Each structure stands twice: as structure tokens, then as C-alpha cells.
Short mmCIF file of C-alpha atoms and ligand atoms in Angstrom, two decimals:
data_model
loop_
_atom_site.label_atom_id
_atom_site.label_comp_id
_atom_site.label_asym_id
_atom_site.label_seq_id
_atom_site.Cartn_x
_atom_site.Cartn_y
_atom_site.Cartn_z
CA UNK A 8 0.81 12.88 -11.97
CA UNK A 9 0.75 15.39 -9.13
CA UNK A 10 3.77 15.62 -6.86
CA UNK A 11 3.27 16.94 -3.34
CA UNK A 12 6.47 17.90 -1.56
CA UNK A 13 6.40 17.33 2.19
CA UNK A 14 8.96 18.66 4.66
CA UNK A 15 9.65 15.37 6.39
CA UNK A 16 8.11 12.01 7.29
CA UNK A 17 5.59 13.58 9.70
CA UNK A 18 4.43 16.10 7.13
CA UNK A 19 4.21 13.39 4.43
CA UNK A 20 2.11 11.25 6.77
CA UNK A 21 -0.25 14.10 7.58
CA UNK A 22 -0.70 15.12 3.95
CA UNK A 23 -1.41 11.52 2.84
CA UNK A 24 -3.76 10.96 5.78
CA UNK A 25 -5.58 14.19 4.79
CA UNK A 26 -6.27 12.79 1.32
CA UNK A 27 -7.66 9.57 2.81
CA UNK A 28 -9.78 11.52 5.32
CA UNK A 29 -11.17 13.70 2.52
CA UNK A 30 -12.07 10.56 0.58
CA UNK A 31 -13.96 9.16 3.58
CA UNK A 32 -15.81 12.43 4.15
CA UNK A 33 -16.69 12.73 0.45
CA UNK A 34 -17.90 9.13 0.26
CA UNK A 35 -18.49 7.55 3.70
CA UNK A 36 -19.01 4.08 2.15
CA UNK A 37 -15.82 4.26 0.10
CA UNK A 38 -13.38 1.44 -0.61
CA UNK A 39 -9.81 2.13 0.48
CA UNK A 40 -6.90 0.12 -0.87
CA UNK A 41 -4.26 -0.06 1.86
CA UNK A 42 -0.55 -0.83 2.12
CA UNK A 43 1.70 -2.11 4.88
CA UNK A 44 5.41 -1.50 5.54
CA UNK A 45 7.21 1.33 7.34
CA UNK A 46 5.95 4.19 5.17
CA UNK A 47 2.21 4.14 6.05
CA UNK A 48 2.68 3.77 9.82
CA UNK A 49 2.52 7.55 10.37
CA UNK A 50 -0.52 7.78 8.08
CA UNK A 51 -2.42 5.20 10.14
CA UNK A 52 -1.33 7.01 13.31
CA UNK A 53 -2.85 10.26 12.01
CA UNK A 54 -6.09 8.57 10.90
CA UNK A 55 -6.39 6.96 14.33
CA UNK A 56 -5.81 10.32 16.01
CA UNK A 57 -8.56 11.99 13.95
CA UNK A 58 -10.94 9.10 14.61
CA UNK A 59 -10.32 9.40 18.37
CA UNK A 60 -10.93 13.14 18.15
CA UNK A 61 -14.32 12.38 16.60
CA UNK A 62 -13.32 13.88 13.26
CA UNK A 63 -13.44 10.71 11.18
CA UNK A 64 -15.92 7.83 10.94
CA UNK A 65 -14.95 4.48 9.40
CA UNK A 66 -18.32 2.78 10.09
CA UNK A 67 -19.21 2.38 6.41
CA UNK A 68 -15.70 2.11 4.95
CA UNK A 69 -14.42 -1.06 3.26
CA UNK A 70 -10.69 -1.79 3.03
CA UNK A 71 -8.79 -4.10 0.70
CA UNK A 72 -5.09 -4.60 1.34
CA UNK A 73 -2.49 -4.89 -1.36
CA UNK A 74 -0.78 -8.05 -0.26
CA UNK A 75 -0.10 -10.82 2.22
CA UNK A 76 2.73 -13.27 2.77
CA UNK A 77 2.11 -16.87 1.78
CA UNK A 78 2.06 -19.28 4.70
CA UNK A 79 1.35 -16.76 7.47
CA UNK A 80 -2.10 -16.81 9.06
CA UNK A 81 -3.83 -13.69 10.32
CA UNK A 82 -2.73 -14.37 13.93
CA UNK A 83 0.95 -14.53 12.98
CA UNK A 84 2.61 -11.34 14.24
CA UNK A 85 4.49 -11.03 10.93
CA UNK A 86 1.39 -11.30 8.75
CA UNK A 87 0.13 -8.19 7.06
CA UNK A 88 -3.32 -8.83 8.51
CA UNK A 89 -1.78 -8.62 11.97
CA UNK A 90 0.06 -5.42 11.01
CA UNK A 91 -3.21 -3.85 9.82
CA UNK A 92 -5.04 -4.93 12.96
CA UNK A 93 -2.35 -3.37 15.15
CA UNK A 94 -1.91 -0.15 13.19
CA UNK A 95 -5.48 0.60 12.13
CA UNK A 96 -8.27 -2.00 12.13
CA UNK A 97 -8.52 -2.44 15.91
CA UNK A 98 -7.98 1.27 16.60
CA UNK A 99 -10.85 2.74 14.59
CA UNK A 100 -14.49 1.75 14.03
CA UNK A 101 -13.90 -0.29 10.87
CA UNK A 102 -16.17 -3.34 10.77
CA UNK A 103 -13.99 -6.44 10.71
CA UNK A 104 -16.10 -8.05 7.97
CA UNK A 105 -15.37 -5.03 5.77
CA UNK A 106 -11.57 -5.44 6.00
CA UNK A 107 -10.05 -7.68 3.35
CA UNK A 108 -6.49 -8.99 3.04
CA UNK A 109 -5.44 -11.72 0.56
CA UNK A 110 -5.60 -15.22 2.05
CA UNK A 111 -2.00 -16.37 2.39
CA UNK A 112 -3.03 -19.72 3.87
CA UNK A 113 -5.23 -21.12 1.07
CA UNK A 114 -3.24 -24.07 -0.36
CA UNK A 115 -4.67 -23.35 -3.82
CA UNK A 116 -3.07 -19.93 -4.26
CA UNK A 117 -4.59 -19.44 -7.72
CA UNK A 118 -8.02 -19.83 -6.22
CA UNK A 119 -7.22 -17.43 -3.33
CA UNK A 120 -6.08 -14.83 -5.87
CA UNK A 121 -9.17 -15.23 -8.09
CA UNK A 122 -11.37 -14.92 -5.02
CA UNK A 123 -9.59 -11.74 -3.98
CA UNK A 124 -10.20 -10.17 -7.39
CA UNK A 125 -13.82 -11.25 -6.97
CA UNK A 126 -14.00 -9.45 -3.61
CA UNK A 127 -12.56 -6.25 -5.08
CA UNK A 128 -15.11 -6.40 -7.92
CA UNK A 129 -17.99 -7.17 -5.55
CA UNK A 130 -17.27 -4.11 -3.38
CA UNK A 131 -17.35 -1.94 -6.50
CA UNK A 132 -13.59 -1.41 -7.00
CA UNK A 133 -11.15 0.74 -5.10
CA UNK A 134 -11.89 4.46 -4.70
CA UNK A 135 -8.49 5.38 -3.31
CA UNK A 136 -5.42 3.14 -3.31
CA UNK A 137 -2.54 3.93 -0.98
CA UNK A 138 0.87 2.68 -2.12
CA UNK A 139 4.42 2.61 -0.81
CA UNK A 140 7.43 2.31 -3.09
CA UNK A 141 9.91 -0.57 -2.90
CA UNK A 142 13.63 0.09 -3.30
CA UNK A 143 13.53 -1.88 -6.54
CA UNK A 144 10.48 0.04 -7.75
CA UNK A 145 7.90 -2.55 -6.76
CA UNK A 146 4.33 -1.60 -5.90
CA UNK A 147 2.44 -4.14 -3.87
CA UNK A 148 4.72 -7.12 -4.37
CA UNK A 149 4.86 -6.66 -8.12
CA UNK A 150 8.55 -7.08 -8.66
CA UNK A 151 10.51 -5.77 -11.68
CA UNK A 152 9.52 -7.65 -14.83
CA UNK A 153 5.84 -8.04 -13.83
CA UNK A 154 3.41 -7.54 -16.69
CA UNK A 155 1.30 -4.38 -16.37
CA UNK A 156 -1.90 -6.38 -16.99
CA UNK A 157 -1.55 -8.77 -14.03
CA UNK A 158 -4.41 -9.31 -11.61
CA UNK A 159 -4.00 -10.61 -8.05
CA UNK A 160 -1.36 -13.33 -8.17
CA UNK A 161 1.17 -15.23 -6.14
CA UNK A 162 4.81 -14.15 -6.46
CA UNK A 163 8.29 -15.28 -5.54
CA UNK A 164 9.87 -12.34 -3.74
CA UNK A 165 13.20 -11.14 -5.09
CA UNK A 166 16.33 -11.45 -2.98
CA UNK A 167 16.41 -7.64 -2.49
CA UNK A 168 12.81 -7.62 -1.18
CA UNK A 169 13.50 -10.58 1.12
CA UNK A 170 16.54 -8.69 2.46
CA UNK A 171 14.50 -5.49 2.91
CA UNK A 172 11.86 -7.46 4.86
CA UNK A 173 14.49 -9.08 7.05
CA UNK A 174 14.29 -6.21 9.58
CA UNK A 175 10.86 -7.41 10.73
CA UNK A 176 11.97 -11.03 11.41
CA UNK A 177 14.32 -12.72 13.89
CA UNK A 178 16.39 -14.34 11.16
CA UNK A 179 16.74 -14.44 7.39
CA UNK A 180 15.33 -18.00 7.37
CA UNK A 181 12.01 -16.79 8.77
CA UNK A 182 11.39 -14.22 6.03
CA UNK A 183 8.66 -15.55 3.70
CA UNK A 184 9.77 -16.09 0.11
CA UNK A 185 6.31 -15.82 -1.45
CA UNK A 186 3.36 -13.46 -1.26
CA UNK A 187 -0.07 -12.89 -2.75
CA UNK A 188 -0.38 -9.43 -4.23
CA UNK A 189 -2.87 -7.34 -6.14
CA UNK A 190 -1.53 -7.18 -9.68
CA UNK A 191 -0.49 -4.02 -11.46
CA UNK A 192 -3.66 -4.25 -13.56
CA UNK A 193 -5.72 -4.43 -10.35
CA UNK A 194 -3.90 -1.44 -8.81
CA UNK A 195 -4.30 0.64 -11.97
CA UNK A 196 -8.08 0.18 -11.84
CA UNK A 197 -8.35 2.23 -8.65
CA UNK A 198 -10.13 5.53 -9.29
CA UNK A 199 -7.39 7.41 -7.43
CA UNK A 200 -3.89 6.45 -6.28
CA UNK A 201 -1.77 8.05 -3.58
CA UNK A 202 1.84 6.91 -3.34
CA UNK A 203 3.68 7.90 -0.16
CA UNK A 204 7.48 7.92 -0.22
CA UNK A 205 9.99 8.90 2.43
CA UNK A 206 13.75 8.94 2.83
CA UNK A 207 16.88 9.54 0.83
CA UNK A 208 17.27 5.82 0.18
CA UNK A 209 14.20 6.06 -2.09
CA UNK A 210 15.37 9.18 -3.97
CA UNK A 211 16.84 7.41 -6.97
CA UNK A 212 14.02 4.93 -7.48
CA UNK A 213 11.44 7.71 -7.03
CA UNK A 214 13.16 9.90 -9.62
CA UNK A 215 13.25 7.00 -12.07
CA UNK A 216 9.61 6.10 -11.35
CA UNK A 217 8.22 9.59 -11.95
CA UNK A 218 10.67 11.05 -14.51
CA UNK A 219 12.11 8.00 -16.26
CA UNK A 220 10.66 5.80 -18.99
CA UNK A 221 7.60 3.66 -18.27
CA UNK A 222 8.97 0.13 -18.09
CA UNK A 223 8.03 -3.18 -16.53
CA UNK A 224 11.55 -3.21 -15.07
CA UNK A 225 10.41 -0.41 -12.75
CA UNK A 226 6.81 -1.30 -11.83
CA UNK A 227 5.98 2.06 -10.18
CA UNK A 228 6.69 3.84 -13.49
CA UNK A 229 3.30 2.52 -14.67
CA UNK A 230 1.69 5.15 -12.45
CA UNK A 231 2.66 7.76 -15.07
CA UNK A 232 -0.13 6.21 -17.17
CA UNK A 233 -2.86 6.58 -14.51
CA UNK A 234 -5.16 9.60 -14.74
CA UNK A 235 -5.34 10.40 -11.02
CA UNK A 236 -2.12 9.81 -9.11
CA UNK A 237 -0.65 11.90 -6.32
CA UNK A 238 2.85 11.20 -5.09
CA UNK A 239 3.38 12.58 -1.60
CA UNK A 240 7.05 12.47 -0.71
CA UNK A 241 9.37 14.17 1.71
CA UNK A 242 12.29 16.43 0.72
CA UNK A 243 14.78 13.59 1.13
CA UNK A 244 12.89 11.27 -1.22
CA UNK A 245 12.37 14.10 -3.71
CA UNK A 246 15.97 15.30 -3.58
CA UNK A 247 16.61 14.12 -7.17
CA UNK A 248 13.30 15.40 -8.60
CA UNK A 249 13.16 19.06 -9.60
CA UNK A 250 10.57 21.41 -8.11
CA UNK A 251 7.47 21.87 -10.19
CA UNK A 252 4.40 20.08 -8.84
CA UNK A 253 3.29 18.12 -11.89
CA UNK A 254 5.36 15.62 -13.81
CA UNK A 255 3.08 14.23 -16.48
C1 F6R B 319 3.29 -3.23 1.36
C2 F6R B 319 3.70 -3.22 -0.03
C3 F6R B 319 5.08 -2.83 -0.46
C4 F6R B 319 5.64 -1.64 0.32
C5 F6R B 319 7.06 -1.31 -0.16
C6 F6R B 319 7.68 -0.19 0.63
O1 F6R B 319 1.93 -3.63 1.46
O2 F6R B 319 2.93 -3.57 -0.85
O3 F6R B 319 5.06 -2.51 -1.83
O4 F6R B 319 4.81 -0.54 0.15
O5 F6R B 319 7.87 -2.44 -0.05
O6 F6R B 319 7.88 -0.61 1.94
P1 F6R B 319 8.35 0.37 3.09
O7 F6R B 319 7.25 1.35 3.29
O8 F6R B 319 8.54 -0.52 4.29
O9 F6R B 319 9.61 1.01 2.61
#
């Protein structure tokens, strides 16, 4: 596991965006696994900036997102599809039919999840997966206790995740309680993983994820077992991790 220390959120965003841009230049028809939330906003901003400057071309890129809330359609402003459209899809030359997000509206959630795994397989798997880190150590919406082998599945969000998501909604009642997420097994199949982390409030969970034991009670700790992971985090998030560059 490689640890890249960034000065601050801006620097973290630029460094993570650089890795994604390099992936696109190396393999223009690559498959990017993408995340939502606060952390990647600056990354998508940078990618958009480089696209507008003519430095990056998404014409042949495919994207598969980590997760989607259950019960929110793609037009819902709180859906992750809508987030992706606002922050990236509509701002660069990605082809809409090459952007995939789990279907949170399919009544048969098991079927929606199986189909999503089928899509990931049919595009040849993920070349580079971008992740954020939840305060409870979740990756995607794989909450503590999730088996490391899981494929895309439907989950009940924990109370702490529902509370963390509250900031995006008008009231607690509106926050979805379920989501469809790529499983940990699905995430671990990506050829390369980049996890971006920012802020002092993530320092403890980040330390435990990269230096602590690998345990299903801290899903991100599984990344210690992947052969090609880069954690890009700012000073605040890395304040409890010693200097050194490589952890395992
Ligand atoms: C988002 C996702 C989540 C977030 C995590 C961190 O698609 O899968 O795992 O990455 O909850 O969220 P932020 O970046 O808002 O702190």
C-alpha cells in the first residue's frame, strides 16, 4: 500500500485527479470506478478543468459507480446518478451510455445487483477504482461486518451513515435507509485502487485502516490485501500515521 501525503484538500484532489488522468492517457478506453460524497468533488473539478483545457479526453472511457440509494431515480437531486451528472458526466465528453450507476429503482434489488455485476464483467472489469473512506471505515456502502467476498448487493445503512448523509437532505426522514453497493469482493477485483481521504475527522479511521489489523469490522482495512492501492490523504487525515510512504 502506497501512502501519498498531500498538503491539504486541494493538493489531495489534484494528486488523485493526476492518477486518474494518467490512467486515461495510458488506456483511453479504460474503465473507471467512481465514488460520490464530499471527498471526490475537488477531483472531479480538476478533471473537468483539464478536459476544458483540452488536456484530457473521456470519449472512450467507461465509468461504473460504487453505489446508489434505493428508491431514488436518476432525476432525483439526491441520487448519486444526479450527483455524478452534476459533478462530472455532463461537464466532460463521457458518453452517457458508457456511464453506469446501480439501479436503485428496480423493485427486485437482487436482480439489479446481479445485473450490475454483469455490467462490470461485460466492460472487462475496473482498471482504476476511486474510493472515499466512511467515518466507520466503510468503502462503497459496505458497512462494518460485511464479508470480504461480497459482490454488488443491497444494504441497510447504519445509523452513523444515515446521520453522516443527513447534511445533503432537508430532514432526517428524507435520508434513504438502503443502498445498492458494489461489494468488497467486487471492489477488490479492480486492477488499481486509489483511496482519497481528507480531514482530521478521518484521522483515526484512516490510521486503523492502513496500520491496524485487517478485519471485517473495518471494511477499508481489506485494502491492505490488494496489490495496487494508493492512499492519497491530506496532512490532517494522516496526522496519526507516521511518515514513511509505504505501509504494507
Ligand atoms: C460514495 C461512497 C462512500 C463515501 C464515504 C465517504 O460513493 O461509496 O463510501 O466515499 O462515505 O464520504 P465523504 O467523501 O462524503 O466523506
